[in-house]
PDB file of C-alpha atoms in Angstrom:
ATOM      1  CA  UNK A 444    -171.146 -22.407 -40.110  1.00 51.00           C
ATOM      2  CA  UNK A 445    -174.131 -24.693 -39.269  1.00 53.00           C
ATOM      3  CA  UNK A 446    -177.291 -26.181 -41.049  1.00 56.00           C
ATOM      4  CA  UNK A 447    -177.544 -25.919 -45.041  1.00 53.00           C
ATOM      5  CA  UNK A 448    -174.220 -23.532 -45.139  1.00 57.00           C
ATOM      6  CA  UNK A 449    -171.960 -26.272 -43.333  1.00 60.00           C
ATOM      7  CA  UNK A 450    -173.471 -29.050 -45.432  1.00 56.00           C
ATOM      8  CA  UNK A 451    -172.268 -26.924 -48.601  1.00 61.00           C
ATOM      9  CA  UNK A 452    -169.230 -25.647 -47.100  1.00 67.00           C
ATOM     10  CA  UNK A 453    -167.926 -29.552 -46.015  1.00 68.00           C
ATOM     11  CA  UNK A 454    -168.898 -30.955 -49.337  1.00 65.00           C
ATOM     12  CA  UNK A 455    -167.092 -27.869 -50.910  1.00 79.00           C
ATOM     13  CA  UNK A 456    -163.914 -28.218 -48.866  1.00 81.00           C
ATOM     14  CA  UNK A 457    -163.898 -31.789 -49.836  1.00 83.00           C
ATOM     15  CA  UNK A 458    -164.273 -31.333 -53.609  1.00 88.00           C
ATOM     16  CA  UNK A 459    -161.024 -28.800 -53.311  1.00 88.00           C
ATOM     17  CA  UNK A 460    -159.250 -31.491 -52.724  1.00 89.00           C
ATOM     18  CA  UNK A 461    -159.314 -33.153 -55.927  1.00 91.00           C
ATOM     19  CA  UNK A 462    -157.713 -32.734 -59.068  1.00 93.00           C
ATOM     20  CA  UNK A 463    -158.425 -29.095 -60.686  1.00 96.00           C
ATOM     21  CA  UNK A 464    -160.057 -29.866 -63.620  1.00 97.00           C
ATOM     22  CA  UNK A 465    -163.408 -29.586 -65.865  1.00 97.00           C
ATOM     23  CA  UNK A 466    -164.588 -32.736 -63.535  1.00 97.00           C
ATOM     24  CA  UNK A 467    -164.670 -31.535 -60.536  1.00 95.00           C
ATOM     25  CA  UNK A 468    -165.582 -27.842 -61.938  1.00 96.00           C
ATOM     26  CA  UNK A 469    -168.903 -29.587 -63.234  1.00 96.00           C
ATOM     27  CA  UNK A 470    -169.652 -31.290 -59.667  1.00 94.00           C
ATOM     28  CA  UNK A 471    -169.127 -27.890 -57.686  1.00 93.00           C
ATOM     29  CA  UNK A 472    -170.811 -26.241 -59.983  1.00 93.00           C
ATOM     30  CA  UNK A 473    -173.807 -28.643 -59.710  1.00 93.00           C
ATOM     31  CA  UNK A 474    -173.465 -28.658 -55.787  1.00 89.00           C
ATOM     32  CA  UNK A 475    -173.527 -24.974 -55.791  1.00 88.00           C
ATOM     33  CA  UNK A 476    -176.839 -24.588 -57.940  1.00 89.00           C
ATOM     34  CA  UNK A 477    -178.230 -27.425 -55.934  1.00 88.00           C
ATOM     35  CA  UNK A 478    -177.204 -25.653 -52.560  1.00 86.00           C
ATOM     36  CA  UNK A 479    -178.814 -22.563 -53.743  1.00 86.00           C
ATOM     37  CA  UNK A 480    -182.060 -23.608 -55.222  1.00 86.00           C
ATOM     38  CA  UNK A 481    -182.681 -25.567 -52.274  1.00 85.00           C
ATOM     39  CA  UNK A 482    -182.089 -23.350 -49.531  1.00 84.00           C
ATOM     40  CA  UNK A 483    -182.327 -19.815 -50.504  1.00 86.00           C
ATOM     41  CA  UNK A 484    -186.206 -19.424 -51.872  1.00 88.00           C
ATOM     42  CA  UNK A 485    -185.033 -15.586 -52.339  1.00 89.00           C
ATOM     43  CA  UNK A 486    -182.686 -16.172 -55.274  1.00 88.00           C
ATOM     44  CA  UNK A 487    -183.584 -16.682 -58.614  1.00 93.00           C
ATOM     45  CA  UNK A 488    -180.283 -18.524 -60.346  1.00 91.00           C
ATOM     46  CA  UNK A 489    -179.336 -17.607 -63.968  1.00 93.00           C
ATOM     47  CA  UNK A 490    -178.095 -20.450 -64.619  1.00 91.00           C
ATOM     48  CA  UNK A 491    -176.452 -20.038 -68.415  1.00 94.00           C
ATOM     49  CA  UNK A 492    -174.708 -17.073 -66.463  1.00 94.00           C
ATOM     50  CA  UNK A 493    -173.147 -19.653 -63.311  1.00 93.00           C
ATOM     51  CA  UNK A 494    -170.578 -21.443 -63.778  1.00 94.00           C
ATOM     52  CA  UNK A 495    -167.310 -22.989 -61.915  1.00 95.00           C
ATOM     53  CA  UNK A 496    -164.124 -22.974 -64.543  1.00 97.00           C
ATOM     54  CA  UNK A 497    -160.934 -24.765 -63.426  1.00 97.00           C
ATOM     55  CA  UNK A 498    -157.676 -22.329 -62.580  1.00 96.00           C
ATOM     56  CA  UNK A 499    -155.102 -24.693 -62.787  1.00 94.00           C
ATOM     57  CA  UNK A 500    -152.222 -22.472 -61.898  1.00 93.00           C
ATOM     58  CA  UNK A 501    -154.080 -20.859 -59.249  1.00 92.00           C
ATOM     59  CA  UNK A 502    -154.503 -23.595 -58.484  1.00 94.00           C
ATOM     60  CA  UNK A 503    -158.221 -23.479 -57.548  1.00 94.00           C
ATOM     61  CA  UNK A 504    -161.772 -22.179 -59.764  1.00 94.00           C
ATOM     62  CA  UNK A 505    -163.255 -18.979 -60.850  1.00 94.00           C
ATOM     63  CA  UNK A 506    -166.707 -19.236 -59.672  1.00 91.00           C
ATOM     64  CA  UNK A 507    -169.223 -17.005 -61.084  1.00 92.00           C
ATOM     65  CA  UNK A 508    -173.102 -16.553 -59.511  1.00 91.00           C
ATOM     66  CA  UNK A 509    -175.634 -14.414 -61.424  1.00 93.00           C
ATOM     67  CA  UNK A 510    -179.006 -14.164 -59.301  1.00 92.00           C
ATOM     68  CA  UNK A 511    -181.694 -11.931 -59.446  1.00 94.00           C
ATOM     69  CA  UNK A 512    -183.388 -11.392 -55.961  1.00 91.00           C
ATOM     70  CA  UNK A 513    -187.143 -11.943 -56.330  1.00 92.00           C
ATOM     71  CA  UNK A 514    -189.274  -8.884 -55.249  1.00 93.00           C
ATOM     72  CA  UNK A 515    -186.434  -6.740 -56.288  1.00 92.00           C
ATOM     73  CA  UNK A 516    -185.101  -5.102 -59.585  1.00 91.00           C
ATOM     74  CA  UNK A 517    -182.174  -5.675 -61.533  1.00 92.00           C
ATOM     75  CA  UNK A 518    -179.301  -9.231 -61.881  1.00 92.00           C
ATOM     76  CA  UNK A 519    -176.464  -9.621 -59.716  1.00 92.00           C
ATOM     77  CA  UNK A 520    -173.299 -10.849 -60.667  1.00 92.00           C
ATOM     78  CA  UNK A 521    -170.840 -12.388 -58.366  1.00 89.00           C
ATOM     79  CA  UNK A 522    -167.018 -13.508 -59.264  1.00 93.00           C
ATOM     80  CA  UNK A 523    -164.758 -15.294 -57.346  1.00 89.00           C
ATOM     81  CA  UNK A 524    -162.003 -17.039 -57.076  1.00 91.00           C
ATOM     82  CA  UNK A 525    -162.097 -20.373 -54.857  1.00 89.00           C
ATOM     83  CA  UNK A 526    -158.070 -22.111 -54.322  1.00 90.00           C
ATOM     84  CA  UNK A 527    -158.139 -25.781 -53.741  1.00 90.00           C
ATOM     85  CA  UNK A 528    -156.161 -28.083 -51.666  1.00 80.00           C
ATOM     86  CA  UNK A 529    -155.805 -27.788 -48.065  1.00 55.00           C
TER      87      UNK A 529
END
């Protein structure tokens, strides 16, 4: 992955490596909206609705991104789950 999508996806990969905990939830959570807002004009974050909770015995994060697309209809929700270390 190259440009804006590498950038995230390095800082990301480093951030997995440390501790699983509220932290480091807040920071890739933070880095994610940032990511986002920055370099996808198209979304529209909901931002009380994204969020990045530590999994400790995943161990890893449930990340959650609820968008709405402008020019289109209706909020989109995704969940995921993100393991950390390497």
């Amino acid at each position: 992955a190259g440009g804006a999508q590498g950038v995230l996806l390095e800082a990301l990969h480093h951030l997995l490596q440390e501790p699983v905990d509220e932290r480091t939830a807040s920071i890739i959570e933070m880095s994610l909206i940032q990511s986002i807002q920055k370099h996808e004009p198209r979304i529209q974050l909901i931002e009380q609705r994204t969020g990045v909770v530590p999994q400790p015995k995943l161990p890893g994060y449930l990340v959650v991104v609820s968008f709405n697309i402008i020019g289109l209809r209706g909020t989109h929700t995704g969940q995921y789950q993100v393991q950390a270390g390497g």
